Tab-separated table of C-alpha atoms and ligand atoms in Angstrom:
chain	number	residue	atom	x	y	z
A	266	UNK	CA	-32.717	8.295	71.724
A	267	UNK	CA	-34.946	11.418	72.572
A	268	UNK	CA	-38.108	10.764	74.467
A	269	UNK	CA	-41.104	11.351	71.460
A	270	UNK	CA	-43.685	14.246	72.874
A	271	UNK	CA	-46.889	12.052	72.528
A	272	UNK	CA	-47.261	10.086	75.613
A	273	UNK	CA	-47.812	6.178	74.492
A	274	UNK	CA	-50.141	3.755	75.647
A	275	UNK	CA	-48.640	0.206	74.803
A	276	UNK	CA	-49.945	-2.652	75.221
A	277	UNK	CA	-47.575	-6.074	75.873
A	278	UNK	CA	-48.841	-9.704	76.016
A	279	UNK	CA	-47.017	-13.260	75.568
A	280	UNK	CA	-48.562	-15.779	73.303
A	281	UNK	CA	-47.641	-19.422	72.047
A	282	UNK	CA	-46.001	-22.102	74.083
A	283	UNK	CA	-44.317	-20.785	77.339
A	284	UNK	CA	-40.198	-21.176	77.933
A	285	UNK	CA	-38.102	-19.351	80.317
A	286	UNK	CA	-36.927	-15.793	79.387
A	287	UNK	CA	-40.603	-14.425	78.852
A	288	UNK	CA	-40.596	-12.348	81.794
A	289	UNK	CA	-37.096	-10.708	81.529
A	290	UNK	CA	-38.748	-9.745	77.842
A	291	UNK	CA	-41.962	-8.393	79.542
A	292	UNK	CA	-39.763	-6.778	82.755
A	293	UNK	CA	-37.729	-4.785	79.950
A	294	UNK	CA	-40.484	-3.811	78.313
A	295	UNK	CA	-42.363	-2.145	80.830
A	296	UNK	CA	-39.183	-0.626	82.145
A	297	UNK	CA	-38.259	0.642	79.156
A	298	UNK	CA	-41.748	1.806	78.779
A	299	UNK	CA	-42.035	3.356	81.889
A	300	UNK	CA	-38.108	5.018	81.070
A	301	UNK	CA	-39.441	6.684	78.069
A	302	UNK	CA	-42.334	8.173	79.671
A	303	UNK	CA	-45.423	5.866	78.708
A	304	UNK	CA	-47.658	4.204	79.897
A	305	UNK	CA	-47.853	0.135	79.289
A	306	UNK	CA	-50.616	-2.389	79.959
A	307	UNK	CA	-50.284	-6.382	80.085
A	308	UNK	CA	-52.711	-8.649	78.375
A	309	UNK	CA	-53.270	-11.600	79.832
A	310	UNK	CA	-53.679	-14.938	78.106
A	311	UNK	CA	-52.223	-14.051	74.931
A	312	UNK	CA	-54.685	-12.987	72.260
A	313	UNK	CA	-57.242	-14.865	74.591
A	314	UNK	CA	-56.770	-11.178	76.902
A	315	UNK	CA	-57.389	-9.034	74.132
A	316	UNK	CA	-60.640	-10.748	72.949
A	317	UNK	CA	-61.940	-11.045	77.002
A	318	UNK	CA	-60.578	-7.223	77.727
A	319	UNK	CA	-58.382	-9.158	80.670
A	320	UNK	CA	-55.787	-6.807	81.404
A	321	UNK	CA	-53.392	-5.123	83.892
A	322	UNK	CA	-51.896	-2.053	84.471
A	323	UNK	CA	-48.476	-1.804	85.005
A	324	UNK	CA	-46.180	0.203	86.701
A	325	UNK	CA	-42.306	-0.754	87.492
A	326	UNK	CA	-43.149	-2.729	90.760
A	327	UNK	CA	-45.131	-5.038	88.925
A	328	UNK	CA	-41.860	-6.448	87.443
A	329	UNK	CA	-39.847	-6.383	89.815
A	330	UNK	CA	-38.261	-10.124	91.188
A	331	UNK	CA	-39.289	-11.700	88.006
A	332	UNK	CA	-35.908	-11.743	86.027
A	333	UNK	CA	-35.150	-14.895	86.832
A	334	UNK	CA	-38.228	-16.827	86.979
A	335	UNK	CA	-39.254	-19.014	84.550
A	336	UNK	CA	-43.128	-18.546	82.713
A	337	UNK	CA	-44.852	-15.697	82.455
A	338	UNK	CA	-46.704	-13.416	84.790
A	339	UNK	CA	-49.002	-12.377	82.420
A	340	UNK	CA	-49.795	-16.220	81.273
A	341	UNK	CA	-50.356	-17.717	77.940
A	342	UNK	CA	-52.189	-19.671	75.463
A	343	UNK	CA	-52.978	-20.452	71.909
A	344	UNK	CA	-56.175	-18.814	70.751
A	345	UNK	CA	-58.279	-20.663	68.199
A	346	UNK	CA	-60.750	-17.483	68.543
A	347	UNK	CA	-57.468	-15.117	67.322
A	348	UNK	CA	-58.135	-17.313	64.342
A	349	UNK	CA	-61.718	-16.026	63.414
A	350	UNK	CA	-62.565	-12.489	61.787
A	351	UNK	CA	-64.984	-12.001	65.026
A	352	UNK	CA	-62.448	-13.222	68.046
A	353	UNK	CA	-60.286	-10.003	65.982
A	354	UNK	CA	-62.920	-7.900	65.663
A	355	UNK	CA	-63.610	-8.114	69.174
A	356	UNK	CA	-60.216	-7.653	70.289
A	357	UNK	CA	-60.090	-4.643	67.889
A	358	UNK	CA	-62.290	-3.298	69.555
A	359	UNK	CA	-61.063	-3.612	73.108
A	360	UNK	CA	-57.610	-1.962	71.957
A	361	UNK	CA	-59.646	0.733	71.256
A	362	UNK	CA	-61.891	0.938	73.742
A	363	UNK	CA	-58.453	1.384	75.711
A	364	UNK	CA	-57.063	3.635	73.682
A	365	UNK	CA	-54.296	1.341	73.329
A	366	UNK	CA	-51.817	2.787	70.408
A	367	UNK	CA	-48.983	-0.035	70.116
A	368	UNK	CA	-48.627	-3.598	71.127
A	369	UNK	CA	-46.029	-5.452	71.805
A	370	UNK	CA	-46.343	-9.367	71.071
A	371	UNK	CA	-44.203	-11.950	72.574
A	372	UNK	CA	-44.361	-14.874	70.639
A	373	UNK	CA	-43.509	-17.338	67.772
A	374	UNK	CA	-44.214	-17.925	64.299
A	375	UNK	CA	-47.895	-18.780	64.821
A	376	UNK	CA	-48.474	-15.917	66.703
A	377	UNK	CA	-46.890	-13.351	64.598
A	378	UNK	CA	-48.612	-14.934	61.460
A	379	UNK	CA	-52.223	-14.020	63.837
A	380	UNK	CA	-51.300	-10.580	64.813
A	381	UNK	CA	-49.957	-10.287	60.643
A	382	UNK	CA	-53.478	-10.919	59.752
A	383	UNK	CA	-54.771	-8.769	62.706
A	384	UNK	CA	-52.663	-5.854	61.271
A	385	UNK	CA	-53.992	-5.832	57.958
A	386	UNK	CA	-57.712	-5.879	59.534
A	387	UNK	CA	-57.228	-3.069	62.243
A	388	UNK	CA	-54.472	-1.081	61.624
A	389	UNK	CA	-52.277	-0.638	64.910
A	390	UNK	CA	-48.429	-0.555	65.145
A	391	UNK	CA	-46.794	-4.394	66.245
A	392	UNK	CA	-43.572	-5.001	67.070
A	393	UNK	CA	-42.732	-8.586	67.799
A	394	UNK	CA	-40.207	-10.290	70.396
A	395	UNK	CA	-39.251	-13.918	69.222
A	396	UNK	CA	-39.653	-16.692	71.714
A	397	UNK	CA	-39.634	-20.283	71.302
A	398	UNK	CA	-37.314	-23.159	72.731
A	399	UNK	CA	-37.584	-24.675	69.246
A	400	UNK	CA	-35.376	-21.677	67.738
A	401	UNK	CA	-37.000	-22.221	64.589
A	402	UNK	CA	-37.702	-18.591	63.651
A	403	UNK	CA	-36.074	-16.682	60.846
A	404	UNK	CA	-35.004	-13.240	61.602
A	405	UNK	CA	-33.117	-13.556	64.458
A	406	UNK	CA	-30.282	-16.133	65.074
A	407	UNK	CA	-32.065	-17.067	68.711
A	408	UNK	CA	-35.259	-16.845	70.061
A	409	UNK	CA	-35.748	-16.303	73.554
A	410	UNK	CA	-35.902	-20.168	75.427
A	411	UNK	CA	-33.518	-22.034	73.235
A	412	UNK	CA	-30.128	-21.446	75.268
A	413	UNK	CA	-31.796	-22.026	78.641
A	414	UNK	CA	-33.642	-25.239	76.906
A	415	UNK	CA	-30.736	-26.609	76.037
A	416	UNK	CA	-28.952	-26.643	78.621
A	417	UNK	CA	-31.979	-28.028	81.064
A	418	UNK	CA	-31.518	-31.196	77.773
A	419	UNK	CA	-27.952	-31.506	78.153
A	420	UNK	CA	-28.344	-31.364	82.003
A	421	UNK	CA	-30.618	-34.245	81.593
A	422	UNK	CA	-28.989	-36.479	79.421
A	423	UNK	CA	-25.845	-36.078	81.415
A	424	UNK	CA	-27.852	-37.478	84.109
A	425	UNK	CA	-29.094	-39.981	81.451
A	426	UNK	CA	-25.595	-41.132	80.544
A	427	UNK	CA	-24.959	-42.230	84.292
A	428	UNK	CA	-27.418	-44.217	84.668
A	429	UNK	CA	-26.372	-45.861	80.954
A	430	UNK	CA	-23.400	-46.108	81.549
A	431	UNK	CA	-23.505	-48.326	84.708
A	432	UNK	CA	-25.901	-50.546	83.394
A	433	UNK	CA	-24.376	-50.523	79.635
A	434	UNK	CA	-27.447	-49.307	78.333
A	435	UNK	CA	-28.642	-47.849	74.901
A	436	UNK	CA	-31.129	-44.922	75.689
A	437	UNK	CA	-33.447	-43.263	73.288
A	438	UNK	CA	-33.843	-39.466	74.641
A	439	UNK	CA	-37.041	-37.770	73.091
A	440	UNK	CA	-36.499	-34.041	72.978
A	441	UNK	CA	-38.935	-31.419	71.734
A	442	UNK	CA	-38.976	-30.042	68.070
A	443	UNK	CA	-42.064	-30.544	66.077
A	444	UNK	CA	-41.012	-29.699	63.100
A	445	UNK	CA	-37.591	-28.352	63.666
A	446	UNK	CA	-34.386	-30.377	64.876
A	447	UNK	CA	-32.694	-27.360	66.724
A	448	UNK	CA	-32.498	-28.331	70.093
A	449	UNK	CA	-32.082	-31.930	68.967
A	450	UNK	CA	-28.727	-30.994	66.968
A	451	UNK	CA	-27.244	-28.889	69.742
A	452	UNK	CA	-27.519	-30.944	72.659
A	453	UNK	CA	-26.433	-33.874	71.029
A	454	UNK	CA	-22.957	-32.524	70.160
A	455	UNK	CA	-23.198	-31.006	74.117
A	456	UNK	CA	-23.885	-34.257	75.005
A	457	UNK	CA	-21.575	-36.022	73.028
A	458	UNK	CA	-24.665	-38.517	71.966
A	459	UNK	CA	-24.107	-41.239	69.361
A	460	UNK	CA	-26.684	-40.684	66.602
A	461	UNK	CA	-29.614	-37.540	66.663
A	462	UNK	CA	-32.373	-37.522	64.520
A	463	UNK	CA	-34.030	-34.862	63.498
A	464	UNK	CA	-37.107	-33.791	60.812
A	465	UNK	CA	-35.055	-31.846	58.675
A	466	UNK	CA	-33.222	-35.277	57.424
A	467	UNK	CA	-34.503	-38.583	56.498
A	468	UNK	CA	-34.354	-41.068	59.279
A	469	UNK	CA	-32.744	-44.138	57.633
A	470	UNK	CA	-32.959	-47.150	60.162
A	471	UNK	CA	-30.223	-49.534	59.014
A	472	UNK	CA	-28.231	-46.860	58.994
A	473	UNK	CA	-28.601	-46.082	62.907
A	474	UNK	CA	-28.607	-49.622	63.160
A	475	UNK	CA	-25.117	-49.920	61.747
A	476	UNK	CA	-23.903	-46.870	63.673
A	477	UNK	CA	-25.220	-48.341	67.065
A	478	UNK	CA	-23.450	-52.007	66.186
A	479	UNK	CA	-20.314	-50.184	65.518
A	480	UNK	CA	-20.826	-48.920	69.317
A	481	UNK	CA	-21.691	-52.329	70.182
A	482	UNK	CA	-18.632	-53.775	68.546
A	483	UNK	CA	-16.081	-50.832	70.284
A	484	UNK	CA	-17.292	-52.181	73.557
A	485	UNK	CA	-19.009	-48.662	74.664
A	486	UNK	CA	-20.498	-48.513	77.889
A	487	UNK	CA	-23.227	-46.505	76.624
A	488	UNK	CA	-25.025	-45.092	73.889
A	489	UNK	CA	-27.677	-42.111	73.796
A	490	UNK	CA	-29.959	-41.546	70.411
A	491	UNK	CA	-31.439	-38.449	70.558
A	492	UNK	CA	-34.849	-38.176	68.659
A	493	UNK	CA	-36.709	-35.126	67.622
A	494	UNK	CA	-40.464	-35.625	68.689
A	495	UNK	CA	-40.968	-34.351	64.700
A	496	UNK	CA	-38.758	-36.907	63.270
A	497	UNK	CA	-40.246	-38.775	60.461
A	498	UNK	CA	-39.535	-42.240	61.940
A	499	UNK	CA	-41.670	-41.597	64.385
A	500	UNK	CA	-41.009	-41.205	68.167
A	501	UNK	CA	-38.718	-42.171	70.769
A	502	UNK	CA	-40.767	-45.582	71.451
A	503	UNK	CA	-41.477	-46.637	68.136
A	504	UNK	CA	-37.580	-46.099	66.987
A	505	UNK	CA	-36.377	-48.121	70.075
A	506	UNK	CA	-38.763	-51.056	69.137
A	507	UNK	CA	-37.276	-51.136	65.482
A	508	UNK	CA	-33.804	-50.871	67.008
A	509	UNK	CA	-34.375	-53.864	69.036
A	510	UNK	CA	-35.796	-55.499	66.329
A	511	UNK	CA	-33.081	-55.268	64.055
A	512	UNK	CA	-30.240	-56.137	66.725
A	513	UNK	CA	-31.633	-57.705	70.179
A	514	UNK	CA	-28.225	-57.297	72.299
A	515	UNK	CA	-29.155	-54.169	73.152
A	516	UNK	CA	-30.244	-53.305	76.847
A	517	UNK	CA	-32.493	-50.459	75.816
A	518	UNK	CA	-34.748	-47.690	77.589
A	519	UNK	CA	-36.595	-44.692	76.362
A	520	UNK	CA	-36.835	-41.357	78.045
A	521	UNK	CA	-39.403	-38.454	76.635
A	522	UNK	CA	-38.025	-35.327	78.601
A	523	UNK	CA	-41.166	-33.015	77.365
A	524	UNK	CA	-42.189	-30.326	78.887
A	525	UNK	CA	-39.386	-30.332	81.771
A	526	UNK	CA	-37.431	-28.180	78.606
A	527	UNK	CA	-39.913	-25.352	78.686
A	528	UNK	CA	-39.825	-24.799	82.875
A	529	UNK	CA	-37.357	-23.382	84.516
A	530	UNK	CA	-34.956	-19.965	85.364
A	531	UNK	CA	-33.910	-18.499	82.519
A	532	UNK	CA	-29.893	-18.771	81.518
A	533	UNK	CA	-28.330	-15.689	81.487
A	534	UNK	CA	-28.116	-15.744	77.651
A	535	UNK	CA	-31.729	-16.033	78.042
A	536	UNK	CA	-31.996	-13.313	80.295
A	537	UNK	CA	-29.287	-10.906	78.353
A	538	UNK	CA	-30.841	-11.857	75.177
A	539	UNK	CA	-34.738	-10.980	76.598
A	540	UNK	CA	-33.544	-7.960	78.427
A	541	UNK	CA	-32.083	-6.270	74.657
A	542	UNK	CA	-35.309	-7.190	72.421
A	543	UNK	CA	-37.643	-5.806	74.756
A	544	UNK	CA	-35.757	-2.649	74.683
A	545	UNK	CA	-35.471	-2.816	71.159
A	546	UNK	CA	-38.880	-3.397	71.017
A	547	UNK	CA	-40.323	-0.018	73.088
A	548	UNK	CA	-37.742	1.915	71.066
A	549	UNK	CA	-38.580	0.063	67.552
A	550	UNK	CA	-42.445	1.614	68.088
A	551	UNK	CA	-41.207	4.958	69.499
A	552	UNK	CA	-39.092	5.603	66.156
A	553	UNK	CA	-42.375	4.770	64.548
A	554	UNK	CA	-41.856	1.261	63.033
A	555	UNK	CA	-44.517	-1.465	63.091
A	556	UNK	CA	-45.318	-4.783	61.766
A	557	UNK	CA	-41.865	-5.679	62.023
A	558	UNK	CA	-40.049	-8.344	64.427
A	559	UNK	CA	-36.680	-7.452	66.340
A	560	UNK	CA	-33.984	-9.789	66.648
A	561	UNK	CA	-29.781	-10.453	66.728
A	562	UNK	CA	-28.444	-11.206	64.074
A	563	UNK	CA	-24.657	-11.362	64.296
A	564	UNK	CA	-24.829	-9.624	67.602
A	565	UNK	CA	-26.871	-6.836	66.386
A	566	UNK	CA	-30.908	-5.855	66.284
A	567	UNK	CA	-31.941	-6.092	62.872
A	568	UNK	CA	-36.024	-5.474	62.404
A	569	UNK	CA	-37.978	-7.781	59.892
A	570	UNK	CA	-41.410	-7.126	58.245
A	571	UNK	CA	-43.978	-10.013	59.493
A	572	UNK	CA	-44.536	-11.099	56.548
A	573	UNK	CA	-40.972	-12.081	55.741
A	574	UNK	CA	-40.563	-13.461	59.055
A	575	UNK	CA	-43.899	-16.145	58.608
A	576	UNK	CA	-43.284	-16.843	55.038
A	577	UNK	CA	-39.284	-17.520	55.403
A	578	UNK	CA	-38.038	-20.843	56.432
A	579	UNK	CA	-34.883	-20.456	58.673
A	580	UNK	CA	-32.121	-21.960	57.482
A	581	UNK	CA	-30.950	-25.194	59.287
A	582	UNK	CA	-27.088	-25.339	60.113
A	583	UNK	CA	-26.639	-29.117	58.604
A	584	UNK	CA	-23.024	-28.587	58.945
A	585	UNK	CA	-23.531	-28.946	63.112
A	586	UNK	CA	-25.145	-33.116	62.242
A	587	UNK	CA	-22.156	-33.666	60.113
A	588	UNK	CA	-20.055	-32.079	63.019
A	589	UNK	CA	-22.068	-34.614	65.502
A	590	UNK	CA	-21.014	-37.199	63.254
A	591	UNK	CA	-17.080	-36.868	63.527
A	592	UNK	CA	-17.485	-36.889	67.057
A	593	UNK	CA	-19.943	-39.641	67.731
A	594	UNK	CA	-17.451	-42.202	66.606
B	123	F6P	O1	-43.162	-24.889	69.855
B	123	F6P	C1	-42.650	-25.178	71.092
B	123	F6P	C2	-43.027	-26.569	71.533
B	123	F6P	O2	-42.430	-26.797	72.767
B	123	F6P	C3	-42.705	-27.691	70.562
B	123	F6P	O3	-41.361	-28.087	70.576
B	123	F6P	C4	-43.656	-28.765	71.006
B	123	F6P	O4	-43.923	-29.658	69.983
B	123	F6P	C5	-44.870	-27.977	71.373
B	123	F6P	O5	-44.431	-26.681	71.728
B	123	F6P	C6	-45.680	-28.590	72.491
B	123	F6P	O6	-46.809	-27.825	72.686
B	123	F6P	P1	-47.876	-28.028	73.858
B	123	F6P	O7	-47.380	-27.292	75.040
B	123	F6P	O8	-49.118	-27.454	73.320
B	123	F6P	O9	-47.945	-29.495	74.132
């Protein structure tokens, strides 16, 4: 790509829940940035920075040892002000104030449906990097978060299954997913767990009932349920009492791993994965595209329009519970 003969003045922030992988995203941005001859500035807070004028400048020491770290050095948070016509007039104003002429937003669905509404208010080219551990975003087959989240699960329930497993016990693992069953799907079939469920399906009790007795009957040493938090039937607790309700020989114990699955050093999918959108990102803006997210999908960056991306549902791969299923017997 040729370097464009205006000199830029981007502006990056992260915004939304944190997970691990933000800062690779922010590192390649200002590198790339910084390769390409402009000049970038990091809002702090999310939105929150762009309403308060909190900002840094930065230069490519100020990412430097932060690859690997999990968070974000620019923090986060969700903005209820980002939600008023005054909290984006105000930031509107800042940007320009700044002369800021792009921004790049880190962030999830929530965030990009903001900045959409942002966009059609004050004009300014966006280009958005997908994050969330949930990996519930459409227009990009994984958001930065969900490998290394995943793993920190399976990691855990291993641990989970020792401790079942000497004392022949059933454990109900909460995982997070508020509305989506991603990470509940995936590290059940890594962690070989007898029954997941999830908000995308109908939670029918007998029916786990049944497949946990069948368990019961084969003489396993241990059984693992994993639970969305979003699952209909409620959470991990309130499942487990209805359980033991409906058959009292079970031994059981809940675990809630919360927000242990948003901490932590990024994998190196993570960091692979953050490292190409925030490149694809800089150079999305410099070819003169906006209001558009970047992702992978099938191994290569596609860009989708905002609106598309908020108003899609992404497609849930049911074929992975049925998958689960097979093996859980
Ligand atoms: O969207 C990511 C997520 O981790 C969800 O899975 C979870 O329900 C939510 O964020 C928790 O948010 P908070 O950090 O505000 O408790």
């Amino acid at each position: 790509m040729t370097k464009p003969k205006k000199k830029l003045k981007i502006g990056v922030l992260t915004t939304g829940g944190d997970c691990p992988g933000l800062n690779a995203a922010i590192r390649a941005v200002v590198r790339t940035c910084i390769f390409y001859g402009h000049d970038v500035v990091g809002f702090l807070r999310g939105y929150e920075g762009l309403i308060e004028n909190q900002f840094i400048l930065m230069n490519s020491h100020s990412v430097s040892n932060i690859l690997q770290r999990g968070g974000t050095i620019l923090k986060t948070a969700r903005s209820e002000r980002f939600k008023t016509v005054e909290g984006r007039q105000k930031a509107a104003e800042n940007l320009q104030s700044l002369s800021i002429d792009a921004l790049i937003v880190i962030g999830g669905d929530g965030s990009f449906r903001g900045i959409e509404t942002f966009t059609r208010e004050h004009p300014i080219p966006v280009i958005g990097i997908p994050k969330t551990i949930d990996n519930d975003i459409y227009g990009t087959d994984t958001a930065i978060g969900y490998d290394t989240a995943l793993n920190t699960v399976v990691q855990a329930i291993d641990k989970i299954r020792d401790t079942a497993d000497s004392h022949d016990r059933l454990f109900f693992v909460e995982v997070m997913g508020r509305d989506a069953g991603m990470i509940a799907v995936l590290s059940g079939i890594g962690s070989g767990a007898e029954a997941i469920l999830i908000p995308e399906t109908k939670t029918r009790m007998e029916q786990i009932v049944q497949i946990l007795k069948r368990g019961w009957n084969r003489k396993k040493t241990s059984m693992i349920v994993i639970v969305a938090e979003g699952d209909d039937a409620g959470g991990a607790y309130r499942i487990a009492d209805e359980v033991k309700k409906k058959f009292e020989h079970f031994d059981t114990r809940v675990s809630v791993l919360g927000h242990m699955q948003r901490g932590g050093s990024p994998s190196c999918a993570d960091r692979v994965l953050a490292s190409r959108l925030g490149v694809a990102a800089v150079e999305a803006l410099i070819e003169g595209r906006s209001n558009e997210m970047v992702g992978i999908v099938g191994n290569r960056i596609v860009h989708t329009p905002f609106p598309e991306v908020v108003n899609t549902k992404k497609e849930f791969p049911m074929d992975l519970m049925r998958i689960a299923e097979i093996l859980s017997l």
